[in-house]
């Protein structure tokens, strides 16, 4: 008699049950993403103490994001030659060095330069960290991305709070705090992340640029460029919009943007997965992007209202959390390109979009009205939504549909050739 199998299908592993190496990288991700919002609460203090204009101060974001964006295109080439662990450690070490240097600076030009070096370290770390977490985490790609976005959201939430608390003592404090925490992250990865047992396949230097010719990745990168303009107008320009309302202290701005980052973290981890279970990812993007544009328009209309503007910041964080997670999932699922290549190409374009926004916003505010940057950001986000709607046919794989085998082969060739 043939035995009947009584094996019960195993339950999907919990997102919290991850290897120690994944938690080490996730912890370092939290600290790395703190660097994005860390300077937000101290922008007015830096402008005041170093006698810098708002546009000069916003260059702290631009130098950081420009170098991050450009370097992102080359991180996959480096990481596939020296390995993920070494790439992560080099990135963390650069952040420690340049964060310390920024803390000791005596003028805004020096800080701008050191933030550029910080951006180089950030690029090496972030792009490699995403691929490392996706490759090592249990529970599949979606769980890994949610974990990554949770680290992003937590870092973005904690960054302004730490910046506000330390910035209330001195604007130099947040830079020294970041250097210390990144050094701890460096030690955690040295101890917990094992060296690769299988040598990665080297990618060509041109791979990320060729990858952008992939229709799906091209659509997502283009949408992310315009979306990130809206993201960084809300993050980087709003502190200056709050100054006329009497909200200029580092601790006040720190708590406001802590609320923004906390909202982002909550929706990225819990709301985004609920939405993508009920509708295709592209439909989520096409729905939430216009809502973000409406929020930015509301911020423009409520520019003279303390409660109204803060409310728009918090609501914006909720919408950004959903969009960050869904866009990242789309990038990881939309093609068969190597994850390091797809991540490098997409992130490079995305960060370059963010680099445009901060100084452009302050220049628009001076040339037109304080509300103008929010209107411009809303228009940019609507362009991102239009790109997603028009390019939806190219994103069938991101929505979970099978694609033609020939198209798959062409996609792989674009990244590997």
PDB file of N, CA, C and O in Angstrom, residues 12-60:
ATOM      1  N   UNK A  12       4.477  30.717   5.800  1.00  0.00           N
ATOM      2  CA  UNK A  12       5.466  31.689   5.321  1.00  0.00           C
ATOM      3  C   UNK A  12       6.181  32.303   6.522  1.00  0.00           C
ATOM      4  O   UNK A  12       5.556  32.624   7.524  1.00  0.00           O
ATOM      5  N   UNK A  13       7.496  32.426   6.452  1.00  0.00           N
ATOM      6  CA  UNK A  13       8.231  32.976   7.583  1.00  0.00           C
ATOM      7  C   UNK A  13       7.823  34.419   7.876  1.00  0.00           C
ATOM      8  O   UNK A  13       7.499  35.178   6.975  1.00  0.00           O
ATOM      9  N   UNK A  14       7.839  34.780   9.139  1.00  0.00           N
ATOM     10  CA  UNK A  14       7.496  36.144   9.541  1.00  0.00           C
ATOM     11  C   UNK A  14       8.558  37.106   9.065  1.00  0.00           C
ATOM     12  O   UNK A  14       9.755  36.758   8.987  1.00  0.00           O
ATOM     13  N   UNK A  15       8.136  38.322   8.783  1.00  0.00           N
ATOM     14  CA  UNK A  15       9.089  39.353   8.362  1.00  0.00           C
ATOM     15  C   UNK A  15      10.106  39.634   9.458  1.00  0.00           C
ATOM     16  O   UNK A  15      11.210  40.096   9.206  1.00  0.00           O
ATOM     17  N   UNK A  16       9.735  39.339  10.727  1.00  0.00           N
ATOM     18  CA  UNK A  16      10.626  39.606  11.848  1.00  0.00           C
ATOM     19  C   UNK A  16      11.661  38.514  12.053  1.00  0.00           C
ATOM     20  O   UNK A  16      12.642  38.710  12.767  1.00  0.00           O
ATOM     21  N   UNK A  17      11.451  37.345  11.448  1.00  0.00           N
ATOM     22  CA  UNK A  17      12.390  36.232  11.595  1.00  0.00           C
ATOM     23  C   UNK A  17      13.428  36.296  10.472  1.00  0.00           C
ATOM     24  O   UNK A  17      13.280  35.673   9.419  1.00  0.00           O
ATOM     25  N   UNK A  18      14.455  37.083  10.701  1.00  0.00           N
ATOM     26  CA  UNK A  18      15.474  37.313   9.697  1.00  0.00           C
ATOM     27  C   UNK A  18      16.846  36.935  10.236  1.00  0.00           C
ATOM     28  O   UNK A  18      17.085  36.959  11.445  1.00  0.00           O
ATOM     29  N   UNK A  19      17.777  36.572   9.351  1.00  0.00           N
ATOM     30  CA  UNK A  19      19.153  36.317   9.786  1.00  0.00           C
ATOM     31  C   UNK A  19      19.754  37.561  10.449  1.00  0.00           C
ATOM     32  O   UNK A  19      19.361  38.686  10.147  1.00  0.00           O
ATOM     33  N   UNK A  20      20.726  37.339  11.329  1.00  0.00           N
ATOM     34  CA  UNK A  20      21.345  38.470  12.031  1.00  0.00           C
ATOM     35  C   UNK A  20      21.997  39.455  11.061  1.00  0.00           C
ATOM     36  O   UNK A  20      22.027  40.656  11.310  1.00  0.00           O
ATOM     37  N   UNK A  21      22.529  38.920   9.968  1.00  0.00           N
ATOM     38  CA  UNK A  21      23.173  39.798   8.992  1.00  0.00           C
ATOM     39  C   UNK A  21      22.180  40.800   8.410  1.00  0.00           C
ATOM     40  O   UNK A  21      22.519  41.963   8.175  1.00  0.00           O
ATOM     41  N   UNK A  22      20.946  40.348   8.177  1.00  0.00           N
ATOM     42  CA  UNK A  22      19.914  41.241   7.640  1.00  0.00           C
ATOM     43  C   UNK A  22      19.618  42.356   8.632  1.00  0.00           C
ATOM     44  O   UNK A  22      19.493  43.535   8.262  1.00  0.00           O
ATOM     45  N   UNK A  23      19.526  42.012   9.924  1.00  0.00           N
ATOM     46  CA  UNK A  23      19.265  43.036  10.940  1.00  0.00           C
ATOM     47  C   UNK A  23      20.428  44.009  11.059  1.00  0.00           C
ATOM     48  O   UNK A  23      20.223  45.207  11.301  1.00  0.00           O
ATOM     49  N   UNK A  24      21.646  43.517  10.873  1.00  0.00           N
ATOM     50  CA  UNK A  24      22.809  44.411  10.926  1.00  0.00           C
ATOM     51  C   UNK A  24      22.761  45.436   9.808  1.00  0.00           C
ATOM     52  O   UNK A  24      22.981  46.635  10.019  1.00  0.00           O
ATOM     53  N   UNK A  25      22.440  44.969   8.587  1.00  0.00           N
ATOM     54  CA  UNK A  25      22.348  45.881   7.452  1.00  0.00           C
ATOM     55  C   UNK A  25      21.164  46.824   7.632  1.00  0.00           C
ATOM     56  O   UNK A  25      21.256  48.026   7.337  1.00  0.00           O
ATOM     57  N   UNK A  26      20.039  46.301   8.132  1.00  0.00           N
ATOM     58  CA  UNK A  26      18.861  47.140   8.351  1.00  0.00           C
ATOM     59  C   UNK A  26      19.145  48.239   9.369  1.00  0.00           C
ATOM     60  O   UNK A  26      18.716  49.393   9.194  1.00  0.00           O
ATOM     61  N   UNK A  27      19.876  47.895  10.438  1.00  0.00           N
ATOM     62  CA  UNK A  27      20.248  48.907  11.436  1.00  0.00           C
ATOM     63  C   UNK A  27      21.092  50.009  10.801  1.00  0.00           C
ATOM     64  O   UNK A  27      20.856  51.195  11.016  1.00  0.00           O
ATOM     65  N   UNK A  28      22.074  49.600  10.016  1.00  0.00           N
ATOM     66  CA  UNK A  28      22.917  50.591   9.348  1.00  0.00           C
ATOM     67  C   UNK A  28      22.103  51.433   8.376  1.00  0.00           C
ATOM     68  O   UNK A  28      22.367  52.622   8.181  1.00  0.00           O
ATOM     69  N   UNK A  29      21.078  50.812   7.741  1.00  0.00           N
ATOM     70  CA  UNK A  29      20.193  51.558   6.843  1.00  0.00           C
ATOM     71  C   UNK A  29      19.448  52.660   7.600  1.00  0.00           C
ATOM     72  O   UNK A  29      19.282  53.778   7.103  1.00  0.00           O
ATOM     73  N   UNK A  30      18.979  52.329   8.801  1.00  0.00           N
ATOM     74  CA  UNK A  30      18.282  53.331   9.616  1.00  0.00           C
ATOM     75  C   UNK A  30      19.184  54.546   9.821  1.00  0.00           C
ATOM     76  O   UNK A  30      18.763  55.694   9.630  1.00  0.00           O
ATOM     77  N   UNK A  31      20.440  54.294  10.180  1.00  0.00           N
ATOM     78  CA  UNK A  31      21.373  55.395  10.442  1.00  0.00           C
ATOM     79  C   UNK A  31      21.677  56.155   9.149  1.00  0.00           C
ATOM     80  O   UNK A  31      21.747  57.381   9.129  1.00  0.00           O
ATOM     81  N   UNK A  32      21.841  55.406   8.030  1.00  0.00           N
ATOM     82  CA  UNK A  32      22.141  56.054   6.754  1.00  0.00           C
ATOM     83  C   UNK A  32      21.008  56.980   6.330  1.00  0.00           C
ATOM     84  O   UNK A  32      21.237  58.114   5.881  1.00  0.00           O
ATOM     85  N   UNK A  33      19.763  56.511   6.478  1.00  0.00           N
ATOM     86  CA  UNK A  33      18.630  57.330   6.071  1.00  0.00           C
ATOM     87  C   UNK A  33      18.372  58.475   7.042  1.00  0.00           C
ATOM     88  O   UNK A  33      17.702  59.450   6.676  1.00  0.00           O
ATOM     89  N   UNK A  34      18.893  58.372   8.265  1.00  0.00           N
ATOM     90  CA  UNK A  34      18.825  59.511   9.170  1.00  0.00           C
ATOM     91  C   UNK A  34      19.527  60.717   8.561  1.00  0.00           C
ATOM     92  O   UNK A  34      19.147  61.862   8.804  1.00  0.00           O
ATOM     93  N   UNK A  35      20.564  60.445   7.763  1.00  0.00           N
ATOM     94  CA  UNK A  35      21.339  61.532   7.169  1.00  0.00           C
ATOM     95  C   UNK A  35      20.541  62.400   6.226  1.00  0.00           C
ATOM     96  O   UNK A  35      20.897  63.566   5.989  1.00  0.00           O
ATOM     97  N   UNK A  36      19.443  61.853   5.646  1.00  0.00           N
ATOM     98  CA  UNK A  36      18.636  62.637   4.707  1.00  0.00           C
ATOM     99  C   UNK A  36      17.922  63.776   5.437  1.00  0.00           C
ATOM    100  O   UNK A  36      17.961  64.933   5.028  1.00  0.00           O
ATOM    101  N   UNK A  37      17.246  63.444   6.545  1.00  0.00           N
ATOM    102  CA  UNK A  37      16.462  64.453   7.251  1.00  0.00           C
ATOM    103  C   UNK A  37      17.170  65.092   8.419  1.00  0.00           C
ATOM    104  O   UNK A  37      16.632  65.991   9.060  1.00  0.00           O
ATOM    105  N   UNK A  38      18.388  64.624   8.704  1.00  0.00           N
ATOM    106  CA  UNK A  38      19.118  65.102   9.874  1.00  0.00           C
ATOM    107  C   UNK A  38      19.340  66.612   9.854  1.00  0.00           C
ATOM    108  O   UNK A  38      19.221  67.289  10.886  1.00  0.00           O
ATOM    109  N   UNK A  39      19.676  67.153   8.686  1.00  0.00           N
ATOM    110  CA  UNK A  39      19.991  68.582   8.612  1.00  0.00           C
ATOM    111  C   UNK A  39      18.742  69.452   8.526  1.00  0.00           C
ATOM    112  O   UNK A  39      18.839  70.677   8.636  1.00  0.00           O
ATOM    113  N   UNK A  40      17.571  68.831   8.335  1.00  0.00           N
ATOM    114  CA  UNK A  40      16.344  69.600   8.153  1.00  0.00           C
ATOM    115  C   UNK A  40      16.090  70.600   9.285  1.00  0.00           C
ATOM    116  O   UNK A  40      15.895  71.792   9.026  1.00  0.00           O
ATOM    117  N   UNK A  41      16.102  70.169  10.557  1.00  0.00           N
ATOM    118  CA  UNK A  41      15.802  71.112  11.635  1.00  0.00           C
ATOM    119  C   UNK A  41      16.877  72.169  11.860  1.00  0.00           C
ATOM    120  O   UNK A  41      16.606  73.194  12.494  1.00  0.00           O
ATOM    121  N   UNK A  42      18.108  71.910  11.391  1.00  0.00           N
ATOM    122  CA  UNK A  42      19.191  72.858  11.669  1.00  0.00           C
ATOM    123  C   UNK A  42      19.486  73.780  10.485  1.00  0.00           C
ATOM    124  O   UNK A  42      20.417  74.578  10.544  1.00  0.00           O
ATOM    125  N   UNK A  43      18.694  73.684   9.424  1.00  0.00           N
ATOM    126  CA  UNK A  43      18.914  74.569   8.278  1.00  0.00           C
ATOM    127  C   UNK A  43      18.835  76.044   8.671  1.00  0.00           C
ATOM    128  O   UNK A  43      19.719  76.836   8.315  1.00  0.00           O
ATOM    129  N   UNK A  44      17.770  76.473   9.386  1.00  0.00           N
ATOM    130  CA  UNK A  44      17.733  77.898   9.783  1.00  0.00           C
ATOM    131  C   UNK A  44      18.907  78.288  10.676  1.00  0.00           C
ATOM    132  O   UNK A  44      19.455  79.390  10.544  1.00  0.00           O
ATOM    133  N   UNK A  45      19.324  77.383  11.589  1.00  0.00           N
ATOM    134  CA  UNK A  45      20.444  77.689  12.490  1.00  0.00           C
ATOM    135  C   UNK A  45      21.751  77.829  11.719  1.00  0.00           C
ATOM    136  O   UNK A  45      22.557  78.734  11.990  1.00  0.00           O
ATOM    137  N   UNK A  46      21.971  76.932  10.751  1.00  0.00           N
ATOM    138  CA  UNK A  46      23.185  77.033   9.933  1.00  0.00           C
ATOM    139  C   UNK A  46      23.175  78.325   9.129  1.00  0.00           C
ATOM    140  O   UNK A  46      24.191  79.028   9.037  1.00  0.00           O
ATOM    141  N   UNK A  47      22.021  78.638   8.540  1.00  0.00           N
ATOM    142  CA  UNK A  47      21.900  79.881   7.762  1.00  0.00           C
ATOM    143  C   UNK A  47      22.202  81.095   8.638  1.00  0.00           C
ATOM    144  O   UNK A  47      22.896  82.036   8.206  1.00  0.00           O
ATOM    145  N   UNK A  48      21.708  81.085   9.873  1.00  0.00           N
ATOM    146  CA  UNK A  48      21.912  82.225  10.775  1.00  0.00           C
ATOM    147  C   UNK A  48      23.361  82.309  11.255  1.00  0.00           C
ATOM    148  O   UNK A  48      24.009  83.356  11.155  1.00  0.00           O
ATOM    149  N   UNK A  49      23.897  81.187  11.766  1.00  0.00           N
ATOM    150  CA  UNK A  49      25.225  81.213  12.377  1.00  0.00           C
ATOM    151  C   UNK A  49      26.341  81.405  11.360  1.00  0.00           C
ATOM    152  O   UNK A  49      27.369  82.020  11.674  1.00  0.00           O
ATOM    153  N   UNK A  50      26.159  80.867  10.156  1.00  0.00           N
ATOM    154  CA  UNK A  50      27.203  80.964   9.135  1.00  0.00           C
ATOM    155  C   UNK A  50      26.902  82.036   8.095  1.00  0.00           C
ATOM    156  O   UNK A  50      27.591  82.133   7.077  1.00  0.00           O
ATOM    157  N   UNK A  51      25.856  82.834   8.373  1.00  0.00           N
ATOM    158  CA  UNK A  51      25.475  83.951   7.494  1.00  0.00           C
ATOM    159  C   UNK A  51      25.317  83.492   6.034  1.00  0.00           C
ATOM    160  O   UNK A  51      25.874  84.090   5.108  1.00  0.00           O
ATOM    161  N   UNK A  52      24.542  82.438   5.865  1.00  0.00           N
ATOM    162  CA  UNK A  52      24.289  81.870   4.536  1.00  0.00           C
ATOM    163  C   UNK A  52      22.852  82.170   4.110  1.00  0.00           C
ATOM    164  O   UNK A  52      21.960  82.301   4.952  1.00  0.00           O
ATOM    165  N   UNK A  53      22.643  82.281   2.817  1.00  0.00           N
ATOM    166  CA  UNK A  53      21.296  82.485   2.293  1.00  0.00           C
ATOM    167  C   UNK A  53      20.541  81.158   2.320  1.00  0.00           C
ATOM    168  O   UNK A  53      21.159  80.086   2.393  1.00  0.00           O
ATOM    169  N   UNK A  54      19.194  81.189   2.252  1.00  0.00           N
ATOM    170  CA  UNK A  54      18.440  79.933   2.186  1.00  0.00           C
ATOM    171  C   UNK A  54      18.879  79.033   1.028  1.00  0.00           C
ATOM    172  O   UNK A  54      18.980  77.812   1.190  1.00  0.00           O
ATOM    173  N   UNK A  55      19.149  79.631  -0.143  1.00  0.00           N
ATOM    174  CA  UNK A  55      19.565  78.824  -1.293  1.00  0.00           C
ATOM    175  C   UNK A  55      20.912  78.170  -1.043  1.00  0.00           C
ATOM    176  O   UNK A  55      21.118  76.984  -1.371  1.00  0.00           O
ATOM    177  N   UNK A  56      21.858  78.904  -0.427  1.00  0.00           N
ATOM    178  CA  UNK A  56      23.155  78.304  -0.096  1.00  0.00           C
ATOM    179  C   UNK A  56      22.977  77.151   0.888  1.00  0.00           C
ATOM    180  O   UNK A  56      23.620  76.106   0.768  1.00  0.00           O
ATOM    181  N   UNK A  57      22.086  77.341   1.867  1.00  0.00           N
ATOM    182  CA  UNK A  57      21.858  76.306   2.859  1.00  0.00           C
ATOM    183  C   UNK A  57      21.212  75.077   2.239  1.00  0.00           C
ATOM    184  O   UNK A  57      21.526  73.931   2.608  1.00  0.00           O
ATOM    185  N   UNK A  58      20.304  75.298   1.285  1.00  0.00           N
ATOM    186  CA  UNK A  58      19.662  74.165   0.620  1.00  0.00           C
ATOM    187  C   UNK A  58      20.660  73.343  -0.191  1.00  0.00           C
ATOM    188  O   UNK A  58      20.399  72.181  -0.513  1.00  0.00           O
ATOM    189  N   UNK A  59      21.807  73.945  -0.510  1.00  0.00           N
ATOM    190  CA  UNK A  59      22.827  73.193  -1.237  1.00  0.00           C
ATOM    191  C   UNK A  59      23.395  72.047  -0.405  1.00  0.00           C
ATOM    192  O   UNK A  59      24.054  71.152  -0.941  1.00  0.00           O
ATOM    193  N   UNK A  60      23.135  72.040   0.917  1.00  0.00           N
ATOM    194  CA  UNK A  60      23.521  70.889   1.734  1.00  0.00           C
ATOM    195  C   UNK A  60      22.797  69.638   1.261  1.00  0.00           C
ATOM    196  O   UNK A  60      23.336  68.529   1.327  1.00  0.00           O
TER     197      UNK A  60
END
